[in-house]
Short mmCIF file of C-alpha atoms in Angstrom, two decimals:
data_model
loop_
_atom_site.label_atom_id
_atom_site.label_comp_id
_atom_site.label_asym_id
_atom_site.label_seq_id
_atom_site.Cartn_x
_atom_site.Cartn_y
_atom_site.Cartn_z
CA MET A 1 -5.94 16.74 8.09
CA TYR A 2 -6.79 13.81 6.39
CA GLU A 3 -6.67 15.22 2.46
CA ARG A 4 -2.87 15.46 3.48
CA SER A 5 -2.33 12.04 3.66
CA ARG A 6 -1.50 9.39 1.22
CA LEU A 7 -5.13 8.03 1.73
CA GLY A 8 -6.96 11.18 1.78
CA ARG A 9 -5.03 12.08 -1.66
CA SER A 10 -6.24 8.87 -3.29
CA GLY A 11 -9.67 9.68 -3.32
CA ARG A 12 -10.70 6.96 -1.11
CA SER A 13 -13.34 7.29 1.82
CA PRO A 14 -11.89 6.19 5.26
CA ASP A 15 -15.31 4.04 5.40
CA GLU A 16 -14.19 1.85 2.40
CA ILE A 17 -10.53 0.87 3.40
CA LEU A 18 -10.23 -2.77 4.88
CA THR A 19 -8.91 -2.38 8.57
CA VAL A 20 -7.33 -5.32 10.90
CA LEU A 21 -6.21 -5.00 14.55
CA VAL A 22 -2.71 -5.26 14.97
CA VAL A 23 -0.87 -5.77 18.27
CA ALA A 24 0.28 -2.44 19.15
CA GLY A 25 1.62 -3.64 23.13
CA HIS A 26 0.26 -4.59 26.23
CA ALA A 27 -1.48 -2.95 29.33
CA ALA A 28 -0.31 -2.77 32.39
CA ASN A 29 -2.79 -5.72 33.33
CA GLY A 30 -0.78 -7.80 30.47
CA ASN A 31 -3.46 -7.62 28.36
CA PRO A 32 -3.14 -6.44 24.45
CA VAL A 33 -3.39 -3.56 22.86
CA HIS A 34 -4.61 -3.10 19.52
CA GLU A 35 -4.58 -1.06 16.47
CA GLU A 36 -6.56 -0.50 13.52
CA VAL A 37 -4.32 -0.61 10.87
CA PRO A 38 -5.67 -0.13 6.82
CA VAL A 39 -4.79 -2.80 4.69
CA GLU A 40 -5.82 -4.39 1.16
CA PRO A 41 -5.87 -8.86 1.45
CA GLU A 42 -2.85 -10.41 -0.30
CA ALA A 43 -3.93 -13.86 0.83
CA PRO A 44 -6.24 -15.50 3.12
CA SER A 45 -3.98 -14.32 6.42
CA SER A 46 -1.61 -11.41 4.77
CA TYR A 47 -2.29 -7.88 4.16
CA ARG A 48 -0.59 -4.98 2.08
CA VAL A 49 -0.23 -2.27 5.04
CA LEU A 50 -2.17 0.98 3.38
CA ALA A 51 -0.41 3.15 6.52
CA THR A 52 2.31 2.99 8.60
CA PRO A 53 0.63 2.78 12.36
CA GLY A 54 1.06 5.55 14.94
CA LEU A 55 1.50 2.95 17.68
CA ALA A 56 2.45 -0.65 16.54
CA ASP A 57 5.78 -1.14 15.45
CA GLY A 58 7.80 -3.39 13.48
CA PHE A 59 6.48 -2.51 10.09
CA ALA A 60 5.61 0.49 7.67
CA ALA A 61 3.42 1.26 4.79
CA ASP A 62 3.54 -0.91 1.77
CA ASP A 63 5.23 -3.95 4.11
CA VAL A 64 3.56 -6.98 3.72
CA ILE A 65 2.09 -8.49 7.32
CA GLU A 66 0.90 -11.95 8.03
CA LEU A 67 -1.11 -11.84 11.45
CA ASP A 68 -1.48 -14.86 13.85
CA ALA A 69 -5.17 -15.25 15.45
CA GLU A 70 -4.51 -12.78 18.33
CA GLY A 71 -3.16 -9.73 15.77
CA ASN A 72 0.47 -10.09 16.13
CA ALA A 73 2.16 -8.88 13.12
CA THR A 74 4.66 -10.74 11.23
CA VAL A 75 6.68 -8.31 8.14
CA ILE A 76 6.72 -11.33 5.20
CA GLU A 77 7.72 -8.61 2.42
CA ARG A 78 9.05 -5.28 2.71
CA GLY A 79 7.48 -2.24 0.77
CA GLY A 80 10.96 0.22 0.81
CA ASN A 81 9.62 2.18 3.23
CA LEU A 82 10.40 4.12 6.77
CA GLY A 83 7.89 4.25 9.04
CA VAL A 84 7.98 7.08 11.69
CA GLN A 85 5.90 7.62 14.76
CA ILE A 86 6.36 11.76 16.03
CA TYR A 87 5.01 11.92 19.53
CA SER A 88 3.78 15.13 21.83
CA ARG A 89 1.27 16.55 24.23
CA VAL A 90 -0.43 18.65 21.11
CA HIS A 91 0.53 19.10 17.82
CA ASP A 92 0.46 22.68 16.33
CA ASP A 93 -1.42 22.57 12.83
CA GLU A 94 0.84 25.21 10.63
CA ALA A 95 3.76 23.22 12.48
CA VAL A 96 2.21 20.21 11.37
CA ARG A 97 1.62 21.36 7.92
CA GLN A 98 5.20 22.54 7.64
CA LEU A 99 6.28 19.27 8.55
CA ILE A 100 4.36 17.88 5.93
CA ASP A 101 5.79 19.97 3.62
CA ALA A 102 9.14 18.86 4.44
CA VAL A 103 8.03 15.40 4.40
CA GLU A 104 6.83 15.53 0.66
CA ALA A 105 9.75 16.85 -0.80
CA LEU A 106 11.94 13.82 0.01
CA GLY A 107 9.09 11.95 -1.27
CA GLY A 108 7.61 11.07 2.00
CA TRP A 109 3.89 11.29 2.87
CA LEU A 110 1.33 11.99 5.92
CA ASP A 111 -0.71 8.47 7.17
CA GLY A 112 -2.09 9.33 10.22
CA LEU A 113 -2.17 12.58 12.59
CA ASP A 114 -4.03 12.68 16.27
CA PRO A 115 -3.62 16.54 17.39
CA ARG A 116 -3.21 15.19 20.74
CA ARG A 117 -1.26 12.39 20.42
CA VAL A 118 0.97 11.13 17.24
CA ILE A 119 1.98 11.90 13.78
CA ALA A 120 2.50 8.76 11.50
CA LEU A 121 4.52 9.61 8.91
CA THR A 122 6.16 7.24 6.07
CA PHE A 123 9.29 7.95 3.65
CA PRO A 124 10.92 5.66 1.13
CA VAL A 125 14.42 4.52 2.05
CA GLY A 126 15.54 6.24 -1.14
CA ALA A 127 15.24 9.41 0.56
CA GLY A 128 18.28 8.21 2.73
CA PHE A 129 18.14 7.98 6.38
CA PRO A 130 20.30 11.46 6.71
CA ALA A 131 17.40 13.49 4.85
CA VAL A 132 15.04 11.84 6.40
CA GLU A 133 16.36 12.15 10.20
CA ALA A 134 17.63 16.08 9.63
CA VAL A 135 13.89 17.04 8.81
CA LEU A 136 12.42 15.26 11.77
CA ASN A 137 15.38 15.91 14.00
CA ALA A 138 15.13 19.76 13.34
CA TYR A 139 10.72 19.26 13.79
CA ALA A 140 11.74 17.81 16.89
CA ALA A 141 14.40 20.41 18.27
CA GLU A 142 11.77 22.76 17.71
CA HIS A 143 8.90 21.87 19.20
CA GLY A 144 10.25 19.62 21.95
CA VAL A 145 8.77 16.29 20.82
CA GLU A 146 9.95 12.75 20.21
CA TRP A 147 10.18 10.81 17.11
CA TYR A 148 11.02 7.38 16.18
CA PHE A 149 11.60 5.16 13.26
CA THR A 150 8.27 2.43 13.47
CA ASN A 151 10.79 -0.39 11.48
CA VAL A 152 14.40 -0.08 11.11
CA TYR A 153 15.09 -1.44 14.80
CA GLY A 154 14.53 -4.71 16.15
CA ALA A 155 12.88 -5.48 19.56
CA ASP A 156 15.84 -4.24 21.53
CA ASP A 157 15.40 -0.64 19.69
CA GLU A 158 19.29 -0.65 19.44
CA THR A 159 19.50 -3.19 16.44
CA PRO A 160 19.08 -1.96 13.49
CA LEU A 161 16.99 -4.69 11.21
CA GLY A 162 18.96 -4.18 7.80
CA TRP A 163 16.36 -4.51 5.31
CA TRP A 164 17.27 -1.80 3.47
CA GLU A 165 21.16 -2.97 2.63
#
């Protein structure tokens, strides 16, 4: 489904896109788990994120992040988008196509899809939380999946960051 993603529609080959490794969490042994995230350089250690990640959180497409030596990301500028990750054991192709249609109707887009694991989506914050949540809740209810915002809540997963206000 790369052709349905924003990067796919841009005409860019995945091989031509710069990526950086970002800490997405830690394994049981305490070692960091990294995710490869597509970016464009902004300054020596800062990057504009081209696609909402599928595992890492705290940022979304079009945010500018700064990376430390270990790959921990700090947002230095918000891009005005809500990042979403949808997790499932399997994603049905036709259901995903219908989801992408609903996402695009709100001005959003697909950023990534692993058919056996995660869908990464981006919505402009201007689409509104109620509309975004309605689409995601309907998909979750019908397909028994879980979804999460990547850049709406703090580290406690409860406190809104409020960057959109």
